Coordinates of C-alpha atoms in Angstrom, one line a residue:
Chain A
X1 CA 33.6 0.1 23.4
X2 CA 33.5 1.2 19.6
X3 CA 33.2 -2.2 18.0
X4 CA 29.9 -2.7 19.8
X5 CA 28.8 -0.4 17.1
X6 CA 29.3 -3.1 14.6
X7 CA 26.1 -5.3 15.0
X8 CA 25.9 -8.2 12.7
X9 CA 22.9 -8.1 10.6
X10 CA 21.9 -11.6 11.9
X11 CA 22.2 -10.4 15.7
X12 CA 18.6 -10.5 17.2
X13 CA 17.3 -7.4 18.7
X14 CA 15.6 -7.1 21.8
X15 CA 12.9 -4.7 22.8
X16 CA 9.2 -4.1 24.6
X17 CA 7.0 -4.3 21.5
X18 CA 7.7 -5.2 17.8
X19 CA 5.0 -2.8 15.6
X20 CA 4.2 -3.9 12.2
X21 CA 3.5 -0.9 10.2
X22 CA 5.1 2.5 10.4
X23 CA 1.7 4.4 9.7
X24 CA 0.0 7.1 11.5
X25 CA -1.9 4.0 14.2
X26 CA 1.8 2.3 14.4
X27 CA 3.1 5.9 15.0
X28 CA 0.7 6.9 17.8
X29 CA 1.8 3.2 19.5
X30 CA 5.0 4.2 20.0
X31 CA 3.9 6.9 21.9
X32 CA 1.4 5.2 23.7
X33 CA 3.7 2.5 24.8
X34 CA 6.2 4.8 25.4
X35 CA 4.0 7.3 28.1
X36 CA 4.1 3.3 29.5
X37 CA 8.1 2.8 29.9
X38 CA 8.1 0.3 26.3
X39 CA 10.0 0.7 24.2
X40 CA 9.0 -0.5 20.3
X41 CA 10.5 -1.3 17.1
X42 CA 8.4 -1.0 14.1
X43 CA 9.4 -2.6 10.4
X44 CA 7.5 -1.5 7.3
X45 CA 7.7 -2.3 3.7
X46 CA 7.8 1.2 2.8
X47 CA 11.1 3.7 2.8
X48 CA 9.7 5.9 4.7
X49 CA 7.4 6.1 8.1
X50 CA 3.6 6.9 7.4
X51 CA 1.9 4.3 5.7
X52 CA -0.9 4.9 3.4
X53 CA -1.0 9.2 4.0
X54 CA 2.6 8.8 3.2
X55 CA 2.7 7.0 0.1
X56 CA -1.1 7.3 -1.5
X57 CA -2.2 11.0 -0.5
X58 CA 0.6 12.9 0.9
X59 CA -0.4 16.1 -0.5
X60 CA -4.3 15.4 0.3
X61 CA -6.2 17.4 2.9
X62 CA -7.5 14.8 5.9
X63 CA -10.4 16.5 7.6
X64 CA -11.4 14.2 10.5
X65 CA -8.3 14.3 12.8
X66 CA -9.6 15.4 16.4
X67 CA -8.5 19.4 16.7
X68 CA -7.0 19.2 13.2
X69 CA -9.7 21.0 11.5
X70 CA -7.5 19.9 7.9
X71 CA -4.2 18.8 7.8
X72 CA -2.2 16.7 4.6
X73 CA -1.4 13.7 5.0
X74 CA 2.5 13.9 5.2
X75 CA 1.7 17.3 8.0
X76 CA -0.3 14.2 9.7
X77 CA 3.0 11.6 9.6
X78 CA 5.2 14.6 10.1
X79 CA 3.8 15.1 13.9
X80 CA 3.2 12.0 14.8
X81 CA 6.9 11.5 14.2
X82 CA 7.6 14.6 16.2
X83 CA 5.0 13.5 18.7
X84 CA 6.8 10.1 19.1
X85 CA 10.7 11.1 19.2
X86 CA 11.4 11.3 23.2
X87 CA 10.4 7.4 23.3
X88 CA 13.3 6.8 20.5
X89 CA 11.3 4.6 18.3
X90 CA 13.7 2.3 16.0
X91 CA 12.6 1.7 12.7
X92 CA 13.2 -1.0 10.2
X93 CA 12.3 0.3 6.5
X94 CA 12.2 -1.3 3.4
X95 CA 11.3 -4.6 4.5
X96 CA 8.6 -6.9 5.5
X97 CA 7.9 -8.8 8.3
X98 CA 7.9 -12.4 7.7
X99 CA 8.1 -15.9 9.6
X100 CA 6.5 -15.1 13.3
X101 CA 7.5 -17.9 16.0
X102 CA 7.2 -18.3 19.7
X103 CA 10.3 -19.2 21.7
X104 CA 10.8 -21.1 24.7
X105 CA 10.7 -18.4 26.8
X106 CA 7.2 -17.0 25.9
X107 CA 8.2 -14.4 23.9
X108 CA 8.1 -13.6 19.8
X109 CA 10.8 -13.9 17.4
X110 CA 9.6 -11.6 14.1
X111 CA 12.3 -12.2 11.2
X112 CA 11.9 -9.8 8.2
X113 CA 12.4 -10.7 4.5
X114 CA 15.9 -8.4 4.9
X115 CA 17.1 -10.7 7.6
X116 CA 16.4 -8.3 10.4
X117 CA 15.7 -10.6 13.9
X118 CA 13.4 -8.9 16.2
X119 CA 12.5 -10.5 19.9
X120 CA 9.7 -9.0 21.9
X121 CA 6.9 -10.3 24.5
X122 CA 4.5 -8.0 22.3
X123 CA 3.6 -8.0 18.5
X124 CA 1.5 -5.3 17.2
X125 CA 0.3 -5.2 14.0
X126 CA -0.7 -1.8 12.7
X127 CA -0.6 -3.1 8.8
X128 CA -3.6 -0.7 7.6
X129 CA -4.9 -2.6 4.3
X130 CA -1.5 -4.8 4.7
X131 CA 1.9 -4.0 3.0
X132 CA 2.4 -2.5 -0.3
X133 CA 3.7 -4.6 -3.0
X134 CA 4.2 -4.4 -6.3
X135 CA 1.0 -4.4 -8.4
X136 CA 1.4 -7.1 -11.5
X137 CA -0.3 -6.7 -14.6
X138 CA -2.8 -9.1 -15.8
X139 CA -0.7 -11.2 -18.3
X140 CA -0.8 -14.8 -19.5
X141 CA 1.9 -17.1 -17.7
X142 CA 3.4 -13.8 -15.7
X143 CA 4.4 -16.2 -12.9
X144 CA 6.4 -18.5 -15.5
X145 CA 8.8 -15.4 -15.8
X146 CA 8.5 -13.4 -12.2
X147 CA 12.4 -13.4 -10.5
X148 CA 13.8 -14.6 -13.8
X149 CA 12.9 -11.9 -16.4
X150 CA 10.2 -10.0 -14.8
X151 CA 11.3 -7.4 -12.0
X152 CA 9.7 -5.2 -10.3
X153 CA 12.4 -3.7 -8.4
X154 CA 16.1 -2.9 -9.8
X155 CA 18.8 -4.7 -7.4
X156 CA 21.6 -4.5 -9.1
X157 CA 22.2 -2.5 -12.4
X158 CA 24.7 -4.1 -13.6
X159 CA 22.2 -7.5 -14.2
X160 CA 21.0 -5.4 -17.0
X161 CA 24.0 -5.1 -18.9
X162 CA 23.5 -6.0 -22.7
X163 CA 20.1 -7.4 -22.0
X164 CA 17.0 -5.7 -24.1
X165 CA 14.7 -4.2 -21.2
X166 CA 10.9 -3.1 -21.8
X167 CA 10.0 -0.9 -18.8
X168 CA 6.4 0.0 -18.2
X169 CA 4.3 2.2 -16.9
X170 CA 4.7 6.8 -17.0
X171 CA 5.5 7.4 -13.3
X172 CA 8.9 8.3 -11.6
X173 CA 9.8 4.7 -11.2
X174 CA 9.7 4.0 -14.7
X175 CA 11.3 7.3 -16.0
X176 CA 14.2 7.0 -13.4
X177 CA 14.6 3.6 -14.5
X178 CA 14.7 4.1 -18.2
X179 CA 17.1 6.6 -17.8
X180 CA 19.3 4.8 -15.2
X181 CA 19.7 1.4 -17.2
X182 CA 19.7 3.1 -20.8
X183 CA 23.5 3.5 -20.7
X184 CA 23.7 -0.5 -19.7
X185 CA 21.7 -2.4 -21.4
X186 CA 20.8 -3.4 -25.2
X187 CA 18.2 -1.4 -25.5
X188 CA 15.7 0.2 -23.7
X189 CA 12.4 0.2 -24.6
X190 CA 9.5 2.4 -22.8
X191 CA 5.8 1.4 -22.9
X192 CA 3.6 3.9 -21.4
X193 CA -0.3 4.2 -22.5
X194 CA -0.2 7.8 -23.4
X195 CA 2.1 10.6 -24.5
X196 CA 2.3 12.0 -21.1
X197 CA 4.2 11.0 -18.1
X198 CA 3.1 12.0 -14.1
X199 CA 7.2 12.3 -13.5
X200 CA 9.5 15.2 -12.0
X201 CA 9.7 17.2 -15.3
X202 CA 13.8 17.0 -15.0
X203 CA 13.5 13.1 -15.9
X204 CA 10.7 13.9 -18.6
X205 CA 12.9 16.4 -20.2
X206 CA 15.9 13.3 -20.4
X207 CA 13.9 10.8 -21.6
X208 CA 12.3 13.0 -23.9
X209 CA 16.2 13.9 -25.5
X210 CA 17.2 10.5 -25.6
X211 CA 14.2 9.3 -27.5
X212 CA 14.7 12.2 -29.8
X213 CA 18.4 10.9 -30.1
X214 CA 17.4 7.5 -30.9
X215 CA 19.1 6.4 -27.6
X216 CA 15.5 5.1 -26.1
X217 CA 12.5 3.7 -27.9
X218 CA 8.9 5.3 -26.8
X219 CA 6.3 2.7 -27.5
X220 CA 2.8 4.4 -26.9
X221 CA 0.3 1.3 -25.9
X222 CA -0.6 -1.0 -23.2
X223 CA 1.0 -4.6 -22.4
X224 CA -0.7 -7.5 -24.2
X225 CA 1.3 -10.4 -24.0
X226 CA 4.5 -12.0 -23.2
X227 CA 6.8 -14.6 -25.2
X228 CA 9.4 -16.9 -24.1
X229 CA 10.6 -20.2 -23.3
X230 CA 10.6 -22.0 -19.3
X231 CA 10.9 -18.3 -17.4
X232 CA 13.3 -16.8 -20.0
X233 CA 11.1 -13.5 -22.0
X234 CA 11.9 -13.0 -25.4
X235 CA 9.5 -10.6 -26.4
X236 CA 6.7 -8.8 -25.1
X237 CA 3.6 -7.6 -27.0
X238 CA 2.3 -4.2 -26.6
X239 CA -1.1 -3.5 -28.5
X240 CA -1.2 0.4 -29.8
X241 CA -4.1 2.8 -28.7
X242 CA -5.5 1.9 -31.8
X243 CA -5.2 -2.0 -31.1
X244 CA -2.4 -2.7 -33.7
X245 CA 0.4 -4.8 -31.9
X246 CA 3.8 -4.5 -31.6
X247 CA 6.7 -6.9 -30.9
X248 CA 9.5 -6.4 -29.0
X249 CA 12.3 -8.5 -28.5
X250 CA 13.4 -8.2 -24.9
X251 CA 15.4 -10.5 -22.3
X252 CA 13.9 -8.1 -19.4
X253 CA 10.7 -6.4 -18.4
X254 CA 10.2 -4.6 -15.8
X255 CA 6.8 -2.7 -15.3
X256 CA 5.6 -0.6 -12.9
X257 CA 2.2 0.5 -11.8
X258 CA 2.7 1.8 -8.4
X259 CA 2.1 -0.8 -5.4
X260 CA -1.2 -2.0 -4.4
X261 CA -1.9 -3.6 -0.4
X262 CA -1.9 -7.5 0.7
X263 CA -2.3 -9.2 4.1
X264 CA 0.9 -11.0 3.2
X265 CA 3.0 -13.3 5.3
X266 CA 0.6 -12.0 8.5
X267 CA -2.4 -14.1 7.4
X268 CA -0.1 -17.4 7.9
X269 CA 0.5 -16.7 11.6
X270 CA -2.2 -18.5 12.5
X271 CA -4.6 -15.7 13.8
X272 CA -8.4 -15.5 13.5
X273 CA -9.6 -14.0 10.3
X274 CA -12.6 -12.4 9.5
X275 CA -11.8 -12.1 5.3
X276 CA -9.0 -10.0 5.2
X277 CA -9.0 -8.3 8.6
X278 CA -7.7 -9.7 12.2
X279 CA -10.6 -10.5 14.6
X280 CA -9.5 -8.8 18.2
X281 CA -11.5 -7.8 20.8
X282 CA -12.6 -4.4 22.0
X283 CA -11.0 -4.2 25.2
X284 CA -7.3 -4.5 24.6
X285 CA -7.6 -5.3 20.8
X286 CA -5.6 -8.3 21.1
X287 CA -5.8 -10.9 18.6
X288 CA -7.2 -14.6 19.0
X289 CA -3.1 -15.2 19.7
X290 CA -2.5 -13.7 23.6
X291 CA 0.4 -11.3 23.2
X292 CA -0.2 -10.4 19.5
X293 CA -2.3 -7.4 19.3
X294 CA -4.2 -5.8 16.2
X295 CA -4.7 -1.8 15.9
X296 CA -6.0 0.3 12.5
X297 CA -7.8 -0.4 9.7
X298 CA -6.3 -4.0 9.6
X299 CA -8.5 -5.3 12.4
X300 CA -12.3 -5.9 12.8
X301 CA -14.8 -6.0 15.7
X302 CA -18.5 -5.3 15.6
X303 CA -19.1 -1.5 15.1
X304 CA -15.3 -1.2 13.7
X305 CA -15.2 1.6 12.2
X306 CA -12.2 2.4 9.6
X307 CA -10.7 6.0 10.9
X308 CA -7.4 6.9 12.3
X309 CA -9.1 8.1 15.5
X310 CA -10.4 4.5 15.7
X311 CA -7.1 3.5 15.5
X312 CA -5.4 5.6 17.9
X313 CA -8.0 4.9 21.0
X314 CA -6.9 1.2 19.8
X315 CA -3.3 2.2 20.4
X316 CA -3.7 3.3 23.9
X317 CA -5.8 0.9 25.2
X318 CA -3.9 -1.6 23.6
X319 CA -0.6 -0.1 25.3
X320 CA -2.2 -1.0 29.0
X321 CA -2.5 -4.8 28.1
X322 CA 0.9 -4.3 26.1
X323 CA 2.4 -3.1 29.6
X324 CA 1.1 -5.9 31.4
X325 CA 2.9 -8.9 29.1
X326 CA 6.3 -6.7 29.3
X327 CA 6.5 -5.9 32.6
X328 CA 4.4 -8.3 34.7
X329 CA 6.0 -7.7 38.1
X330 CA 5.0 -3.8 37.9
X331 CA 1.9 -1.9 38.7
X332 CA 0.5 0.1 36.4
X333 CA -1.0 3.1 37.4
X334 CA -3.0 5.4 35.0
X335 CA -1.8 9.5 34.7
X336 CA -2.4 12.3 32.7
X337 CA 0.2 13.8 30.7
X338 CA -1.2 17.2 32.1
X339 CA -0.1 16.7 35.3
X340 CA 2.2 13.7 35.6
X341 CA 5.9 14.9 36.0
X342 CA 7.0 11.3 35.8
X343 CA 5.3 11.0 32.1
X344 CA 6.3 14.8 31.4
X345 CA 10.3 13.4 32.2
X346 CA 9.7 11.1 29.7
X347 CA 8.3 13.1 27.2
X348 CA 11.3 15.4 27.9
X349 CA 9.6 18.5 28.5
X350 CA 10.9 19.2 32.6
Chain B
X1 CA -35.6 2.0 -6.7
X2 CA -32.7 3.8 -9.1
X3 CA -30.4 1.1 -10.0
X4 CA -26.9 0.3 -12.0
X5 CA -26.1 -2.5 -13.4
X6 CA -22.5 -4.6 -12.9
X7 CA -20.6 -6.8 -15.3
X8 CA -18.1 -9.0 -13.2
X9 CA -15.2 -10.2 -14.1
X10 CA -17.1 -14.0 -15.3
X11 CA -20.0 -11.7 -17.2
X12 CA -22.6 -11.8 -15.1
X13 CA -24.8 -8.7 -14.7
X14 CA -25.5 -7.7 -11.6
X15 CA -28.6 -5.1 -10.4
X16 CA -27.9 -3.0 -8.1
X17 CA -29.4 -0.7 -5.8
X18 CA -28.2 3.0 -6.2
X19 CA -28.4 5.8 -3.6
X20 CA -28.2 9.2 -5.3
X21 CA -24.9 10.9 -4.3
X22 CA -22.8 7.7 -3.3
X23 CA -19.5 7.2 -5.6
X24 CA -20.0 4.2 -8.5
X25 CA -17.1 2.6 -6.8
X26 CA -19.1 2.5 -3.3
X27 CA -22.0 1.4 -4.8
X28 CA -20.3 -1.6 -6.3
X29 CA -18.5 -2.3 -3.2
X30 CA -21.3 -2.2 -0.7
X31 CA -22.8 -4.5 -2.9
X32 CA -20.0 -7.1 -2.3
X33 CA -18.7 -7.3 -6.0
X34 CA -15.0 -7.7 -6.2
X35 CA -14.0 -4.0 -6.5
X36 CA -11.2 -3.1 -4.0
X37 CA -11.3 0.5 -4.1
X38 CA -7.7 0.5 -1.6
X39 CA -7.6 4.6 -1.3
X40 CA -11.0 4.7 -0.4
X41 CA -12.1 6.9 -3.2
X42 CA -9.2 9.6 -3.0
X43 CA -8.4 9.0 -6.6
X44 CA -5.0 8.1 -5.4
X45 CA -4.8 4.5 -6.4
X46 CA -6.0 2.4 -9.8
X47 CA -8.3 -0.2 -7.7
X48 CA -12.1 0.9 -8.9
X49 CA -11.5 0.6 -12.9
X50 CA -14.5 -0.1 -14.9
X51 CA -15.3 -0.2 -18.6
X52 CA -18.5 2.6 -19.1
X53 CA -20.8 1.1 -21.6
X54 CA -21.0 2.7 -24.8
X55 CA -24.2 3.8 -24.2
X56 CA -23.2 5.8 -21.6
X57 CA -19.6 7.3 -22.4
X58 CA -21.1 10.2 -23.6
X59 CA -23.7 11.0 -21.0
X60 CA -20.7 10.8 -18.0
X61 CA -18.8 13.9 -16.8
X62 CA -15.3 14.0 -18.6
X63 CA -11.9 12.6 -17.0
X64 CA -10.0 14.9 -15.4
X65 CA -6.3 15.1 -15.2
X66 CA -5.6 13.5 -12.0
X67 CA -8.1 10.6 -13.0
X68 CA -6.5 10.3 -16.3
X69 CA -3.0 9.9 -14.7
X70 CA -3.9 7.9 -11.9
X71 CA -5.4 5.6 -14.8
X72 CA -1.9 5.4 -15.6
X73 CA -1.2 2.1 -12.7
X74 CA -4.6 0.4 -14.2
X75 CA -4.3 -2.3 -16.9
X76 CA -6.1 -2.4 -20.2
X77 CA -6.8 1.1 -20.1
X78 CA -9.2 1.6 -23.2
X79 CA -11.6 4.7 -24.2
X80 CA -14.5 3.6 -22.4
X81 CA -12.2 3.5 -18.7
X82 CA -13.1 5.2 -16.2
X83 CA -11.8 5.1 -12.3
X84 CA -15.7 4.5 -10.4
X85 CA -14.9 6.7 -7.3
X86 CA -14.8 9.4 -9.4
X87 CA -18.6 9.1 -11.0
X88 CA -21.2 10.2 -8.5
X89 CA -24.9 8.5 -8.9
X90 CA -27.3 11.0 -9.6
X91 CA -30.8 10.5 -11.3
X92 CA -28.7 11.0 -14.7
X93 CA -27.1 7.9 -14.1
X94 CA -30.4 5.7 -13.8
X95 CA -29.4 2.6 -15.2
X96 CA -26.3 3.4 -15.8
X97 CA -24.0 -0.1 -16.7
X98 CA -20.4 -0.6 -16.4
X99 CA -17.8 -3.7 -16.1
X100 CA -15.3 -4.0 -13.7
X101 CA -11.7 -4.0 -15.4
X102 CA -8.9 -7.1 -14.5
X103 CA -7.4 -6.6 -11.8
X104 CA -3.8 -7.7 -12.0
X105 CA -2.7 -10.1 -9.9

């Protein structure tokens, strides 16, 4: 009994439908499909559920919910969470949903960059303006050093060790960053455009000491240039407010400017496009691909309109099609939550 | 018509057609120019940078904070950078000429 909690990373999981995007739309799915008996998975990029309210205006008022006269964004993700416990969604975090193949048996195998195996007779992609990645700056021969001494994310700490790091940017990441890796490596070095830093003041205060210390360099300017030799850096420009440049020698740099949104793996499964956005149609909002539906901001029909209530009449009449693939041999019949005591069971309430 | 004009990112100037009280950054956008504008004009990403034309620094309202630190995740930030979905077209603005930053990749 207790080592079937030990599930092997590799180990496929089964379920109803596989959502792509934890955001408000991918939220409102799981409730949707589960009012219908389905269960769902959903795997974002993100750490945390609620997509783009969650992670770009969290503390912003949204005025255009239906009876939510203003709510923040995180107040938004924060119900639709509570609104979709009783169906028990399973989330994924932290990881992106890769290579997409149909099995023998009709249904879809999703496999996520972490090595998470999902199988399901439904996809649903709820991606909003795609997944958030890492935004890169705009420098000469960036690629010739991605993965090798350009990183955008800290794995390991310890791969720092003795190396000469230049982190940029003046938000949390690059504050918590700087402080976490000065003890380790070379050097630190900090290049932020201006004297100021959007950070929790208890990491400004930290860096702040160790620069006055001498522990942690401050370079005020913007990145200019890179220098090195087949993928290894050995220095990085910066060039002042005032334009004057200044060389650094570094083995590692590591900036970050907050995440920006791309389509991603999903625009190699073979779907119709219409430039960035998924074609479906306006009945079931299923994609050009039978069993692979498309719900939110990342799909398009004529009149599409780019709202979350657009997106959560998508989710339920998406859910009735949905039904149909997963359970084929059952009728479905259409009830109110009102007065249904077989949907008010589900939603735990008698 | 009241109009702004667009520098691209090859250096061609673009006119385009401006409706009084729609955000610099829609403008551009409903235009079709390469401006991505991700947030929507929440000034809670970096995407609508554009370089103000000299000419015109002055005449703009100035940056405030949250602009100014969410200018912070834009790239070759200089004096002249503004975020666009935070300059409103009014009749002020008539002829008003900007370039759109780099992007990053």
């Amino acid at each position: 009994m207790s080592n079937e909690t030990v599930v092997p990373l590799e180990r496929p999981i089964e379920t109803d439908i596989v959502i792509v995007g934890a955001g408000p739309v991918g939220l409102f799915a799981v409730f949707q499909a589960g009012l219908l008996g389905l269960r769902c998975h959903l795997v974002d990029c993100l750490d945390r559920p609620g997509g783009q309210c969650a992670e770009l205006y969290p503390e912003k008022p949204i005025y255009d919910i239906p009876s939510r006269p203003v709510c923040t964004g995180q107040e938004l993700v924060d119900d639709l969470l509570r609104q979709a416990e009783p169906f028990e969604p399973v989330f994924h975090l932290g990881q992106q949903a890769d290579g997409l193949t149909r099995m023998a048996d009709g249904r879809w195998r999703l496999a996520t960059d972490a090595g998470t195996v999902l199988i399901a007779p439904v996809i649903v992609i709820a991606a909003g303006a795609g997944a958030f990645v890492p935004r890169r700056p705009p420098l000469e021969n960036l690629e010739a050093y991605e993965g090798s001494s350009v990183h955008y994310a800290v794995r390991r700490i310890e791969a720092f060790r003795d190396k000469r790091v230049v982190i940029a940017g003046g938000g949390d990441s690059a504050l918590d960053w700087s402080l976490a890796l000065q003890p380790v490596a070379a050097r630190v070095t900090l290049v932020h455009r201006r004297d100021q830093f959007r950070a929790a003041p208890d990491s400004v205060e930290k860096l702040r000491a160790l620069v006055a210390a001498g522990a942690l360099d401050l370079v005020l300017g913007q990145l200019d240039s890179l220098e090195g030799d087949e993928g290894r850096l050995q220095a990085v420009t910066v060039a002042g407010n005032d334009g004057t440049p200044t060389r650094i020698e570094a083995e590692a740099l590591l900036p970050f400017f907050g995440l920006k949104m791309e389509l991603g793996p999903i625009a190699d499964w073979g779907l119709r496009l219409d430039r960035d956005l998924i074609a479906v149609d306006t009945e079931k909002f299923e994609t050009s691909v039978p069993g692979i539906f498309a719900i939110g901001d990342i799909n398009t029909y004529p009149g599409k309109l780019k709202l979350i209530l657009s997106g959560f009449h998508e989710a339920a009449l998406m859910a009735q099609q949905a039904f149909r693939y997963c359970r084929p041999e059952e009728r479905l019949i259409f009830r109110y939550t009102t007065s249904s005591t077989d949907l008010q069971k589900k939603l735990g309430v008698l | 018509m009241s109009h702004i004009l667009v520098v691209d990112r090859e250096g061609r100037e673009h006119r385009l057609d401006a409706p009084e009280g729609w955000r610099v950054m829609e403008i551009i956008r409903e235009h079709g120019l390469p401006i991505r504008g991700e947030c929507g004009g929440a000034c809670a990403c970096a995407t609508c940078h554009v370089y103000v034309d000299p000419a015109w620094a002055e005449r703009l309202p100035p940056v405030k904070e949250e602009e100014e630190a969410m200018l912070d995740e834009a790239f070759r930030v200089g004096a002249r950078s503004r975020l666009s979905c935070q300059l409103l077209y009014a009749e002020a603005l008539e002829g008003l000429r900007v370039e759109l930053a780099p992007e990053g990749g």
